[in-house]
Coordinates of N, CA and C in Angstrom, one line a residue:
P1 N -21.1 81.4 -8.4 CA -22.2 81.3 -7.5 C -21.9 82.0 -6.2
S2 N -22.4 83.2 -6.0 CA -22.0 84.0 -4.9 C -22.8 83.8 -3.7
T3 N -22.2 83.6 -2.5 CA -22.9 83.6 -1.3 C -22.5 84.8 -0.5
A4 N -21.9 85.8 -1.1 CA -21.5 87.0 -0.4 C -22.6 88.0 -0.3
C5 N -23.8 87.6 0.0 CA -24.9 88.4 0.2 C -24.8 89.1 1.5
R6 N -25.1 90.4 1.5 CA -24.8 91.2 2.7 C -26.1 91.4 3.6
S7 N -27.2 90.9 3.2 CA -28.4 91.1 4.0 C -29.3 89.9 3.6
R8 N -30.3 89.8 4.5 CA -31.3 88.7 4.3 C -32.1 89.0 3.0
R9 N -32.3 90.3 2.7 CA -33.0 90.6 1.5 C -32.4 90.1 0.3
R10 N -31.1 90.0 0.3 CA -30.4 89.5 -0.9 C -30.0 88.1 -0.9
A11 N -30.1 87.5 0.3 CA -29.7 86.1 0.5 C -30.4 85.1 -0.4
G12 N -31.8 85.3 -0.6 CA -32.5 84.5 -1.4 C -32.1 84.5 -2.9
P13 N -32.1 85.7 -3.5 CA -31.6 85.7 -4.9 C -30.2 85.1 -5.1
C14 N -29.3 85.4 -4.2 CA -28.0 84.8 -4.3 C -28.0 83.3 -4.3
R15 N -28.8 82.8 -3.4 CA -28.8 81.3 -3.3 C -29.4 80.7 -4.5
R16 N -30.5 81.4 -5.0 CA -31.1 80.9 -6.2 C -30.3 80.9 -7.5
R17 N -29.5 82.0 -7.6 CA -28.6 82.1 -8.7 C -27.5 81.0 -8.6
R18 N -27.1 80.7 -7.4 CA -26.1 79.7 -7.1 C -26.6 78.3 -7.6
L19 N -27.9 78.0 -7.2 CA -28.5 76.8 -7.7 C -28.6 76.7 -9.2
A20 N -28.8 77.8 -9.9 CA -28.9 77.7 -11.3 C -27.5 77.4 -11.9
V21 N -26.5 78.0 -11.3 CA -25.1 77.7 -11.8 C -24.7 76.3 -11.5
L22 N -25.0 75.8 -10.3 CA -24.7 74.4 -10.0 C -25.4 73.4 -10.9
R23 N -26.7 73.8 -11.3 CA -27.4 72.9 -12.2 C -26.7 72.9 -13.6
R24 N -26.3 74.0 -14.0 CA -25.6 74.1 -15.3 C -24.3 73.3 -15.3
L25 N -23.6 73.4 -14.2 CA -22.3 72.7 -14.0 C -22.5 71.2 -14.1
A26 N -23.6 70.7 -13.4 CA -23.8 69.3 -13.3 C -24.4 68.7 -14.6
H27 N -25.3 69.5 -15.2 CA -26.0 69.0 -16.4 C -25.9 70.1 -17.5
P28 N -24.7 70.2 -18.1 CA -24.5 71.2 -19.2 C -25.4 71.0 -20.4
E29 N -25.9 69.7 -20.6 CA -26.7 69.4 -21.7 C -28.1 69.8 -21.6
A30 N -28.5 70.1 -20.3 CA -29.9 70.5 -20.1 C -30.1 72.0 -20.4
T31 N -31.3 72.4 -20.7 CA -31.7 73.8 -21.0 C -31.9 74.5 -19.7
D32 N -31.3 75.7 -19.6 CA -31.4 76.5 -18.4 C -32.6 77.5 -18.6
A33 N -32.7 78.4 -17.6 CA -33.9 79.3 -17.6 C -34.0 80.2 -18.8
H34 N -32.8 80.4 -19.5 CA -32.8 81.3 -20.7 C -32.7 80.5 -22.0
G35 N -32.9 79.2 -21.9 CA -32.8 78.4 -23.1 C -31.4 78.0 -23.5
R36 N -30.4 78.2 -22.7 CA -29.1 78.0 -23.1 C -28.6 76.6 -22.7
T37 N -27.7 76.0 -23.4 CA -27.2 74.7 -23.1 C -25.7 74.8 -23.3
G38 N -25.0 73.7 -22.9 CA -23.5 73.6 -23.0 C -22.8 74.0 -21.7
P39 N -21.5 73.6 -21.7 CA -20.7 73.8 -20.4 C -20.5 75.3 -20.2
L40 N -20.4 75.7 -19.0 CA -20.0 77.0 -18.6 C -18.5 77.2 -18.9
R41 N -18.1 78.4 -19.4 CA -16.7 78.7 -19.7 C -16.0 79.3 -18.5
V42 N -16.8 80.1 -17.8 CA -16.2 80.9 -16.6 C -17.2 80.9 -15.5
V43 N -16.7 80.7 -14.3 CA -17.5 80.8 -13.1 C -16.8 81.8 -12.2
V44 N -17.4 82.9 -11.8 CA -16.8 83.9 -10.9 C -17.4 83.7 -9.5
A45 N -16.5 83.6 -8.5 CA -17.0 83.3 -7.2 C -16.1 84.0 -6.1
P46 N -16.8 84.6 -5.1 CA -16.0 85.2 -4.0 C -15.4 84.1 -3.1
V47 N -14.4 84.4 -2.3 CA -13.8 83.4 -1.5 C -14.7 82.8 -0.5
R48 N -15.7 83.5 -0.1 CA -16.7 82.9 0.9 C -17.4 81.7 0.3
S49 N -17.7 81.7 -1.0 CA -18.4 80.6 -1.6 C -17.5 79.4 -1.8
L50 N -16.2 79.7 -1.9 CA -15.2 78.6 -2.0 C -15.0 77.9 -0.6
L51 N -15.1 78.6 0.5 CA -14.9 78.1 1.8 C -16.1 77.5 2.4
Q52 N -17.3 78.0 2.0 CA -18.5 77.5 2.6 C -19.0 76.2 2.1
P53 N -19.1 75.2 2.9 CA -19.6 73.9 2.4 C -21.0 74.0 1.9
Q54 N -21.4 73.1 1.0 CA -22.8 73.1 0.4 C -23.2 71.7 0.4
L55 N -24.5 71.5 0.2 CA -25.1 70.2 0.2 C -24.6 69.5 -1.1
K56 N -24.3 68.2 -1.0 CA -24.0 67.4 -2.2 C -25.2 67.3 -3.1
G57 N -24.9 67.3 -4.4 CA -26.0 67.0 -5.3 C -26.9 68.1 -5.6
L58 N -26.6 69.4 -5.3 CA -27.5 70.5 -5.5 C -27.7 70.7 -7.0
G59 N -26.7 70.3 -7.8 CA -26.8 70.5 -9.3 C -27.8 69.5 -9.9
D60 N -28.2 68.4 -9.1 CA -29.1 67.4 -9.6 C -30.5 67.7 -9.3
L61 N -30.8 68.8 -8.5 CA -32.2 69.1 -8.2 C -32.9 69.6 -9.5
E62 N -33.9 68.9 -9.9 CA -34.5 69.1 -11.2 C -35.6 70.2 -11.1
P63 N -35.5 71.2 -12.0 CA -36.5 72.3 -12.0 C -37.8 71.8 -12.6
V64 N -38.9 72.5 -12.4 CA -40.1 72.2 -13.1 C -40.1 72.9 -14.4
Q65 N -40.2 72.2 -15.5 CA -40.1 72.7 -16.8 C -41.4 72.4 -17.6
L66 N -42.0 73.5 -18.1 CA -43.3 73.3 -18.9 C -43.1 74.1 -20.2
A67 N -43.7 73.6 -21.3 CA -43.7 74.3 -22.5 C -45.1 74.1 -23.2
P68 N -45.5 75.1 -24.0 CA -46.8 74.9 -24.7 C -46.8 73.7 -25.6
G69 N -47.9 72.9 -25.5 CA -48.0 71.7 -26.2 C -47.6 70.5 -25.4
A70 N -46.9 70.7 -24.3 CA -46.5 69.5 -23.4 C -47.6 69.1 -22.6
E71 N -47.6 67.9 -22.1 CA -48.6 67.3 -21.2 C -48.1 67.2 -19.8
A72 N -48.9 67.6 -18.9 CA -48.5 67.6 -17.4 C -49.8 67.6 -16.6
D73 N -49.7 66.9 -15.5 CA -50.9 66.9 -14.6 C -50.7 68.1 -13.6
L74 N -51.7 69.0 -13.6 CA -51.6 70.2 -12.9 C -51.4 70.0 -11.4
E75 N -52.1 69.0 -10.8 CA -52.0 68.8 -9.4 C -50.6 68.2 -9.1
E76 N -50.1 67.4 -10.0 CA -48.7 66.8 -9.8 C -47.7 67.9 -9.8
V77 N -47.9 68.9 -10.8 CA -47.0 70.0 -10.8 C -47.0 70.8 -9.5
A78 N -48.2 71.0 -9.0 CA -48.4 71.8 -7.8 C -47.7 71.1 -6.6
R79 N -47.8 69.7 -6.6 CA -47.1 69.0 -5.5 C -45.6 69.1 -5.6
R80 N -45.1 69.1 -6.8 CA -43.7 69.2 -7.0 C -43.2 70.6 -6.6
L81 N -44.0 71.6 -6.9 CA -43.6 73.0 -6.5 C -43.6 73.1 -4.9
T82 N -44.5 72.5 -4.3 CA -44.5 72.5 -2.8 C -43.3 71.8 -2.3
D83 N -43.0 70.6 -2.9 CA -41.8 69.9 -2.4 C -40.5 70.6 -2.6
M84 N -40.5 71.6 -3.6 CA -39.4 72.4 -3.9 C -39.4 73.7 -3.1
A85 N -40.2 73.8 -2.1 CA -40.2 74.9 -1.1 C -40.9 76.1 -1.7
Y86 N -41.7 76.0 -2.7 CA -42.6 77.1 -3.1 C -43.8 77.2 -2.2
A87 N -44.3 78.4 -1.9 CA -45.4 78.6 -1.0 C -46.7 78.7 -1.9
R88 N -47.7 77.9 -1.5 CA -49.0 78.0 -2.2 C -49.8 79.2 -1.6
V89 N -50.2 80.1 -2.5 CA -50.9 81.3 -2.0 C -52.1 81.5 -2.9
D90 N -53.0 82.5 -2.5 CA -54.1 82.8 -3.3 C -53.8 83.7 -4.5
L91 N -52.8 84.6 -4.2 CA -52.4 85.5 -5.3 C -50.9 85.7 -5.2
V92 N -50.2 85.4 -6.3 CA -48.8 85.4 -6.4 C -48.3 86.9 -6.4
T93 N -47.4 87.2 -5.4 CA -46.9 88.6 -5.4 C -45.4 88.7 -5.2
K94 N -44.8 87.5 -4.9 CA -43.3 87.6 -4.7 C -42.7 86.2 -5.1
R95 N -41.4 86.2 -5.3 CA -40.7 85.1 -5.8 C -40.9 83.9 -4.8
G96 N -40.9 82.7 -5.3 CA -41.1 81.5 -4.5 C -42.5 81.2 -4.2
E97 N -43.5 81.8 -4.9 CA -44.9 81.6 -4.6 C -45.5 81.0 -5.9
Y98 N -46.6 80.2 -5.6 CA -47.4 79.8 -6.8 C -48.9 79.7 -6.3
A99 N -49.8 79.8 -7.3 CA -51.2 79.8 -7.1 C -51.9 78.9 -8.1
V100 N -53.0 78.2 -7.8 CA -53.7 77.4 -8.7 C -55.2 77.9 -8.7
R101 N -55.7 78.2 -9.9 CA -57.1 78.6 -10.0 C -57.7 77.9 -11.2
G102 N -58.5 76.9 -11.0 CA -59.1 76.2 -12.1 C -57.9 75.5 -12.9
G103 N -57.9 75.8 -14.2 CA -56.8 75.3 -15.0 C -55.7 76.2 -15.2
I104 N -55.5 77.2 -14.3 CA -54.4 78.2 -14.5 C -53.5 78.0 -13.3
L105 N -52.2 78.0 -13.6 CA -51.1 78.0 -12.6 C -50.2 79.2 -12.7
D106 N -50.2 80.0 -11.7 CA -49.3 81.1 -11.6 C -48.0 80.7 -10.8
V107 N -46.9 81.0 -11.3 CA -45.6 80.7 -10.6 C -44.7 81.8 -10.7
F108 N -44.0 82.1 -9.6 CA -42.9 83.2 -9.6 C -41.6 82.5 -9.3
P109 N -40.9 82.0 -10.4 CA -39.6 81.4 -10.2 C -38.6 82.4 -9.5
P110 N -37.7 81.9 -8.7 CA -36.8 82.8 -8.0 C -35.8 83.4 -8.9
T111 N -35.6 82.9 -10.1 CA -34.6 83.4 -11.0 C -35.2 84.3 -12.0
D112 N -36.5 84.5 -12.0 CA -37.1 85.3 -13.1 C -37.5 86.8 -12.6
E113 N -37.6 87.6 -13.5 CA -37.9 89.0 -13.2 C -39.4 89.2 -13.0
H114 N -40.2 88.4 -13.7 CA -41.7 88.4 -13.5 C -42.2 87.0 -13.4
P115 N -43.4 86.9 -12.7 CA -44.0 85.6 -12.6 C -44.6 85.1 -14.0
S116 N -44.9 83.8 -14.1 CA -45.5 83.3 -15.3 C -46.9 82.7 -15.0
R117 N -47.7 82.8 -16.0 CA -49.1 82.2 -15.9 C -49.2 81.1 -16.9
V118 N -49.4 79.9 -16.5 CA -49.5 78.7 -17.3 C -51.0 78.3 -17.4
E119 N -51.5 78.3 -18.7 CA -52.9 77.9 -18.9 C -52.9 76.4 -19.4
F120 N -53.7 75.6 -18.7 CA -53.9 74.2 -19.1 C -55.2 74.0 -19.7
W121 N -55.2 73.1 -20.7 CA -56.4 72.6 -21.3 C -56.4 71.1 -21.0
G122 N -57.1 70.7 -20.0 CA -57.0 69.3 -19.5 C -55.6 69.1 -19.0
D123 N -54.8 68.1 -19.5 CA -53.5 67.9 -19.1 C -52.5 68.5 -20.1
E124 N -52.9 69.3 -21.0 CA -52.0 69.9 -22.0 C -51.8 71.4 -21.6
V125 N -50.5 71.8 -21.7 CA -50.1 73.2 -21.5 C -50.5 73.9 -22.8
E126 N -51.4 74.9 -22.7 CA -51.9 75.6 -23.8 C -51.1 76.9 -24.1
E127 N -50.8 77.6 -23.0 CA -50.1 78.9 -23.2 C -49.4 79.2 -21.9
I128 N -48.2 79.9 -22.1 CA -47.4 80.5 -21.0 C -47.1 81.9 -21.3
R129 N -47.4 82.8 -20.3 CA -47.1 84.2 -20.5 C -46.7 84.8 -19.1
T130 N -45.8 85.8 -19.2 CA -45.5 86.5 -18.0 C -46.5 87.6 -17.7
F131 N -46.6 88.0 -16.4 CA -47.5 89.0 -16.0 C -46.9 89.9 -14.9
A132 N -47.5 91.1 -14.8 CA -47.0 92.0 -13.8 C -47.7 91.7 -12.4
V133 N -46.9 91.8 -11.4 CA -47.4 91.6 -10.0 C -48.4 92.7 -9.6
A134 N -48.1 93.9 -10.0 CA -48.9 95.0 -9.6 C -50.4 95.0 -10.0
D135 N -50.6 94.7 -11.3 CA -52.0 94.7 -11.8 C -52.4 93.3 -12.4
Q136 N -51.5 92.3 -12.4 CA -51.8 91.0 -12.9 C -52.0 90.9 -14.4
R137 N -51.6 92.0 -15.1 CA -51.8 92.0 -16.5 C -50.6 91.3 -17.3
T138 N -51.0 90.8 -18.4 CA -50.0 90.0 -19.2 C -48.9 91.0 -19.7
I139 N -47.7 90.5 -19.7 CA -46.5 91.2 -20.3 C -46.2 90.7 -21.7
E140 N -45.9 89.4 -21.7 CA -45.6 88.8 -23.0 C -45.8 87.3 -22.9
Q141 N -45.9 86.6 -24.1 CA -45.9 85.2 -24.2 C -44.5 84.7 -24.1
V142 N -44.3 83.5 -23.5 CA -42.9 83.0 -23.4 C -43.0 81.5 -23.9
T143 N -41.8 80.9 -24.2 CA -41.8 79.6 -24.7 C -41.6 78.5 -23.7
Q144 N -41.3 78.9 -22.4 CA -41.2 77.8 -21.4 C -41.3 78.4 -20.0
L145 N -41.6 77.6 -19.0 CA -41.5 77.9 -17.6 C -40.4 77.0 -17.1
W146 N -39.4 77.7 -16.4 CA -38.3 77.0 -15.8 C -38.2 77.4 -14.4
A147 N -38.7 76.6 -13.5 CA -38.8 76.9 -12.1 C -37.9 76.0 -11.2
P148 N -36.7 76.5 -10.8 CA -35.8 75.7 -10.0 C -36.3 75.7 -8.5
P149 N -35.7 74.8 -7.7 CA -36.0 74.8 -6.3 C -35.8 76.2 -5.6
C150 N -36.6 76.5 -4.6 CA -36.4 77.7 -3.9 C -35.4 77.6 -2.8
R151 N -35.1 76.3 -2.4 CA -34.2 76.1 -1.2 C -33.2 75.0 -1.6
E152 N -32.0 75.1 -0.9 CA -31.0 74.1 -1.1 C -31.3 72.9 -0.3
L153 N -32.0 73.1 0.9 CA -32.4 71.9 1.7 C -33.9 71.7 1.5
L154 N -34.2 70.5 0.9 CA -35.6 70.1 0.7 C -36.1 69.3 1.9
L155 N -37.3 69.6 2.3 CA -37.8 69.0 3.5 C -38.5 67.6 3.2
T156 N -37.6 66.7 2.9 CA -38.0 65.3 2.7 C -38.5 64.7 4.0
P157 N -39.2 63.5 3.9 CA -39.6 62.9 5.1 C -38.4 62.6 6.1
E158 N -37.3 62.2 5.5 CA -36.1 61.9 6.4 C -35.7 63.2 7.1
V159 N -35.6 64.3 6.4 CA -35.2 65.6 7.0 C -36.2 66.0 8.1
R160 N -37.4 65.9 7.8 CA -38.5 66.3 8.8 C -38.4 65.4 10.0
E161 N -38.1 64.1 9.9 CA -38.0 63.2 11.0 C -36.8 63.5 11.8
R162 N -35.7 63.9 11.2 CA -34.5 64.2 11.9 C -34.7 65.6 12.6
A163 N -35.4 66.5 12.0 CA -35.7 67.8 12.7 C -36.5 67.6 14.0
A164 N -37.5 66.7 13.9 CA -38.3 66.4 15.1 C -37.4 65.9 16.2
A165 N -36.5 64.9 15.9 CA -35.7 64.3 16.9 C -34.7 65.4 17.5
L166 N -34.2 66.2 16.6 CA -33.2 67.2 17.0 C -33.9 68.3 17.9
A167 N -35.2 68.5 17.7 CA -35.9 69.5 18.5 C -36.0 69.0 20.0
E168 N -36.1 67.7 20.2 CA -36.1 67.2 21.5 C -34.8 67.3 22.2
Q169 N -33.7 67.2 21.4 CA -32.3 67.3 22.0 C -31.9 68.7 22.3
H170 N -32.5 69.7 21.5 CA -32.1 71.1 21.6 C -33.4 71.9 21.6
P171 N -34.0 72.0 22.8 CA -35.3 72.7 22.8 C -35.1 74.2 22.5
E172 N -33.9 74.7 22.6 CA -33.6 76.2 22.3 C -33.8 76.4 20.8
L173 N -33.8 75.4 20.0 CA -34.0 75.5 18.6 C -35.4 75.0 18.1
A174 N -36.3 74.8 19.1 CA -37.6 74.2 18.8 C -38.4 75.1 17.9
E175 N -38.3 76.4 18.0 CA -39.1 77.3 17.1 C -38.8 77.0 15.6
I176 N -37.5 76.8 15.3 CA -37.1 76.5 13.9 C -37.4 75.0 13.6
L177 N -36.9 74.1 14.5 CA -37.0 72.7 14.1 C -38.4 72.2 14.1
D178 N -39.3 72.7 14.9 CA -40.7 72.2 14.9 C -41.3 72.6 13.5
R179 N -41.0 73.7 13.0 CA -41.6 74.1 11.7 C -41.0 73.3 10.6
L180 N -39.7 73.0 10.7 CA -39.1 72.1 9.7 C -39.7 70.7 9.8
A181 N -40.0 70.2 11.0 CA -40.6 68.9 11.1 C -42.0 68.9 10.5
E182 N -42.7 70.0 10.5 CA -44.0 70.1 9.9 C -43.9 70.4 8.4
G183 N -42.7 70.5 7.8 CA -42.6 70.7 6.4 C -42.7 72.2 6.0
I184 N -42.4 73.1 6.9 CA -42.5 74.5 6.7 C -41.1 75.1 6.5
P185 N -40.7 75.6 5.4 CA -39.4 76.2 5.2 C -39.2 77.4 6.2
V186 N -38.0 77.6 6.7 CA -37.6 78.6 7.6 C -36.4 79.3 7.1
E187 N -36.3 80.6 7.1 CA -35.1 81.4 6.6 C -33.9 80.9 7.5
G188 N -32.8 80.6 6.9 CA -31.6 80.2 7.6 C -31.5 78.7 7.9
M189 N -32.5 78.0 7.4 CA -32.5 76.5 7.8 C -31.3 75.8 7.3
E190 N -30.8 76.3 6.2 CA -29.6 75.6 5.6 C -28.4 75.5 6.5
S191 N -28.4 76.4 7.5 CA -27.3 76.4 8.4 C -27.3 75.2 9.3
L192 N -28.4 74.5 9.4 CA -28.5 73.3 10.2 C -28.3 72.0 9.4
V193 N -27.9 72.1 8.2 CA -27.7 70.9 7.4 C -26.7 69.9 8.0
P194 N -25.6 70.3 8.6 CA -24.7 69.3 9.2 C -25.4 68.6 10.3
A195 N -26.2 69.2 11.1 CA -26.9 68.6 12.2 C -28.1 67.7 11.6
L196 N -28.7 68.1 10.6 CA -29.8 67.3 10.0 C -29.4 66.2 9.1
L197 N -28.3 66.3 8.4 CA -27.9 65.3 7.4 C -26.5 64.8 7.6
G198 N -25.7 65.4 8.5 CA -24.3 65.0 8.7 C -23.3 65.6 7.9
N199 N -22.1 65.7 8.3 CA -21.0 66.4 7.6 C -20.7 65.7 6.3
E200 N -21.0 64.4 6.2 CA -20.7 63.7 5.0 C -21.6 64.1 3.8
S201 N -22.6 64.8 4.1 CA -23.5 65.3 3.1 C -23.1 66.6 2.4
L202 N -21.9 67.1 2.8 CA -21.4 68.4 2.4 C -20.2 68.3 1.4
E203 N -20.1 69.2 0.6 CA -18.9 69.3 -0.3 C -18.6 70.8 -0.6
L204 N -17.5 71.0 -1.3 CA -17.1 72.4 -1.7 C -17.4 72.7 -3.1
L205 N -17.5 73.9 -3.5 CA -17.7 74.3 -4.9 C -16.6 73.7 -5.8
L206 N -15.4 73.7 -5.3 CA -14.3 73.1 -6.1 C -14.5 71.7 -6.4
D207 N -15.3 71.0 -5.6 CA -15.5 69.5 -5.8 C -16.4 69.3 -7.0
V208 N -17.2 70.3 -7.4 CA -18.2 70.1 -8.5 C -17.7 70.7 -9.8
M209 N -16.5 71.4 -9.8 CA -16.0 72.0 -11.0 C -15.5 70.9 -11.9
P210 N -15.6 71.0 -13.2 CA -15.1 70.0 -14.1 C -13.6 69.7 -14.0
A211 N -13.2 68.5 -14.3 CA -11.8 68.1 -14.2 C -11.0 69.0 -15.2
G212 N -9.8 69.5 -14.8 CA -9.0 70.3 -15.6 C -9.3 71.8 -15.5
T213 N -10.2 72.1 -14.6 CA -10.6 73.6 -14.4 C -9.4 74.4 -14.0
H214 N -9.2 75.5 -14.6 CA -8.1 76.4 -14.2 C -8.7 77.4 -13.2
V215 N -7.9 77.6 -12.1 CA -8.4 78.6 -11.1 C -7.5 79.8 -11.1
L216 N -8.1 81.0 -11.3 CA -7.4 82.2 -11.4 C -7.8 83.1 -10.2
L217 N -6.8 83.5 -9.4 CA -7.0 84.3 -8.2 C -6.8 85.8 -8.5
C218 N -7.8 86.6 -8.3 CA -7.7 88.0 -8.5 C -7.4 88.6 -7.2
D219 N -6.1 89.2 -7.1 CA -5.6 89.8 -5.8 C -5.5 88.7 -4.7
P220 N -4.5 87.8 -4.9 CA -4.3 86.7 -3.9 C -4.2 87.1 -2.5
E221 N -3.5 88.2 -2.2 CA -3.3 88.6 -0.8 C -4.6 89.1 -0.2
R222 N -5.4 89.8 -1.0 CA -6.7 90.2 -0.5 C -7.6 88.9 -0.2
I223 N -7.5 88.0 -1.1 CA -8.3 86.7 -0.9 C -7.8 86.0 0.4
R224 N -6.5 85.9 0.6 CA -6.0 85.3 1.8 C -6.4 86.0 3.1
T225 N -6.4 87.3 3.0 CA -6.9 88.1 4.2 C -8.3 87.8 4.5
R226 N -9.1 87.9 3.4 CA -10.6 87.7 3.6 C -10.9 86.3 4.1
A227 N -10.2 85.3 3.6 CA -10.4 83.9 4.0 C -10.1 83.8 5.5
H228 N -9.0 84.4 5.9 CA -8.6 84.3 7.3 C -9.6 85.0 8.2
D229 N -10.2 86.1 7.8 CA -11.2 86.9 8.5 C -12.4 86.0 8.7
L230 N -12.8 85.4 7.6 CA -14.0 84.6 7.6 C -13.9 83.4 8.6
V231 N -12.8 82.7 8.6 CA -12.6 81.6 9.5 C -12.5 82.1 10.9
R232 N -11.8 83.2 11.2 CA -11.6 83.8 12.5 C -13.0 84.2 13.1
T233 N -13.8 84.8 12.2 CA -15.1 85.3 12.7 C -16.0 84.1 13.1
S234 N -15.9 83.0 12.3 CA -16.7 81.8 12.6 C -16.3 81.2 13.9
E235 N -15.0 81.2 14.2 CA -14.4 80.6 15.4 C -14.8 81.5 16.6
E236 N -14.8 82.8 16.4 CA -15.2 83.7 17.5 C -16.7 83.5 17.9
F237 N -17.5 83.4 16.9 CA -19.0 83.1 17.2 C -19.1 81.8 18.0
L238 N -18.4 80.8 17.6 CA -18.5 79.5 18.3 C -18.0 79.6 19.7
Q239 N -16.9 80.3 19.9 CA -16.3 80.5 21.2 C -17.2 81.3 22.1
A240 N -17.9 82.3 21.5 CA -18.8 83.1 22.3 C -20.0 82.3 22.7
S241 N -20.5 81.4 21.9 CA -21.6 80.5 22.2 C -21.2 79.6 23.4
W242 N -20.0 79.1 23.4 CA -19.6 78.2 24.5 C -19.4 79.0 25.8
A243 N -18.9 80.2 25.6 CA -18.8 81.1 26.8 C -20.1 81.4 27.4
A244 N -21.1 81.7 26.6 CA -22.5 81.9 27.1 C -23.0 80.7 27.8
A245 N -22.7 79.5 27.3 CA -23.2 78.3 27.9 C -22.6 78.1 29.2
A246 N -21.3 78.5 29.4 CA -20.6 78.3 30.6 C -21.2 79.1 31.8
V247 N -21.9 80.2 31.5 CA -22.6 81.0 32.5 C -24.1 80.8 32.5
G248 N -24.5 79.7 32.0 CA -25.9 79.4 32.2 C -26.7 79.4 30.9
G249 N -26.1 79.8 29.8 CA -26.8 79.9 28.5 C -26.9 78.5 27.9
Q250 N -27.5 78.5 26.7 CA -27.6 77.2 26.0 C -26.4 76.9 25.2
A251 N -26.0 75.6 25.2 CA -24.8 75.2 24.5 C -25.1 75.2 23.0
P252 N -24.1 75.5 22.2 CA -24.3 75.5 20.7 C -24.4 74.0 20.2
V253 N -25.0 73.9 19.1 CA -25.1 72.5 18.5 C -23.7 72.2 18.0
D254 N -23.2 71.1 18.4 CA -21.8 70.7 18.0 C -21.9 70.1 16.6
L255 N -21.4 70.8 15.6 CA -21.4 70.3 14.2 C -20.1 69.8 13.8
G256 N -19.1 69.7 14.7 CA -17.8 69.1 14.3 C -17.0 70.1 13.4

């Protein structure tokens, strides 16, 4: 599960692939987006993903799964997608969006190459097929929809309440926190997890690996250097923030 994304453009796909891997680690018996089950044999990760804390229980976030012949309430599915940080739009054009038109649900899961169109007959899923964003034409029929959460931090009532309180304490973050308090996802909001949920809500990738996992280091000296650089850069940013506060700027949020 790589977090070594080098730009905002890639940050989303990396995060979503990480969620898919964590789901498979936590529930190897469950079917993944490609219909596979069973424990993972190998997980390849950069040192950044080993050092960077993540929310506990990410592997337990359940995706929306639909298959032809299954029964589901369309409005309930839509509510679940909204809770999982999907954006409801009129026309699906990019990952993390969904649209509802009559008995048709269009969803673009973050892990898929193309969006899917789910046709309902009452509360029964009649057909699922992928389609092209450019012209909305069908590509092929598929056997299931597997839509994982779009975000690691879900805006539950507790998180929204904490964001509102934090906005009063740190008005310099009001632009972000006010939107979170309203239930609107914001790029980079996961960085505020320690302030919103506390450090006890975090764990490391190694904490979720199965017992008896063997760790193989590829180029240990390079890994050691990279780890040192990551920690040093983080400390430099924090020190710079406090230095700016000393001359009249805003103090950083103390995350411990």
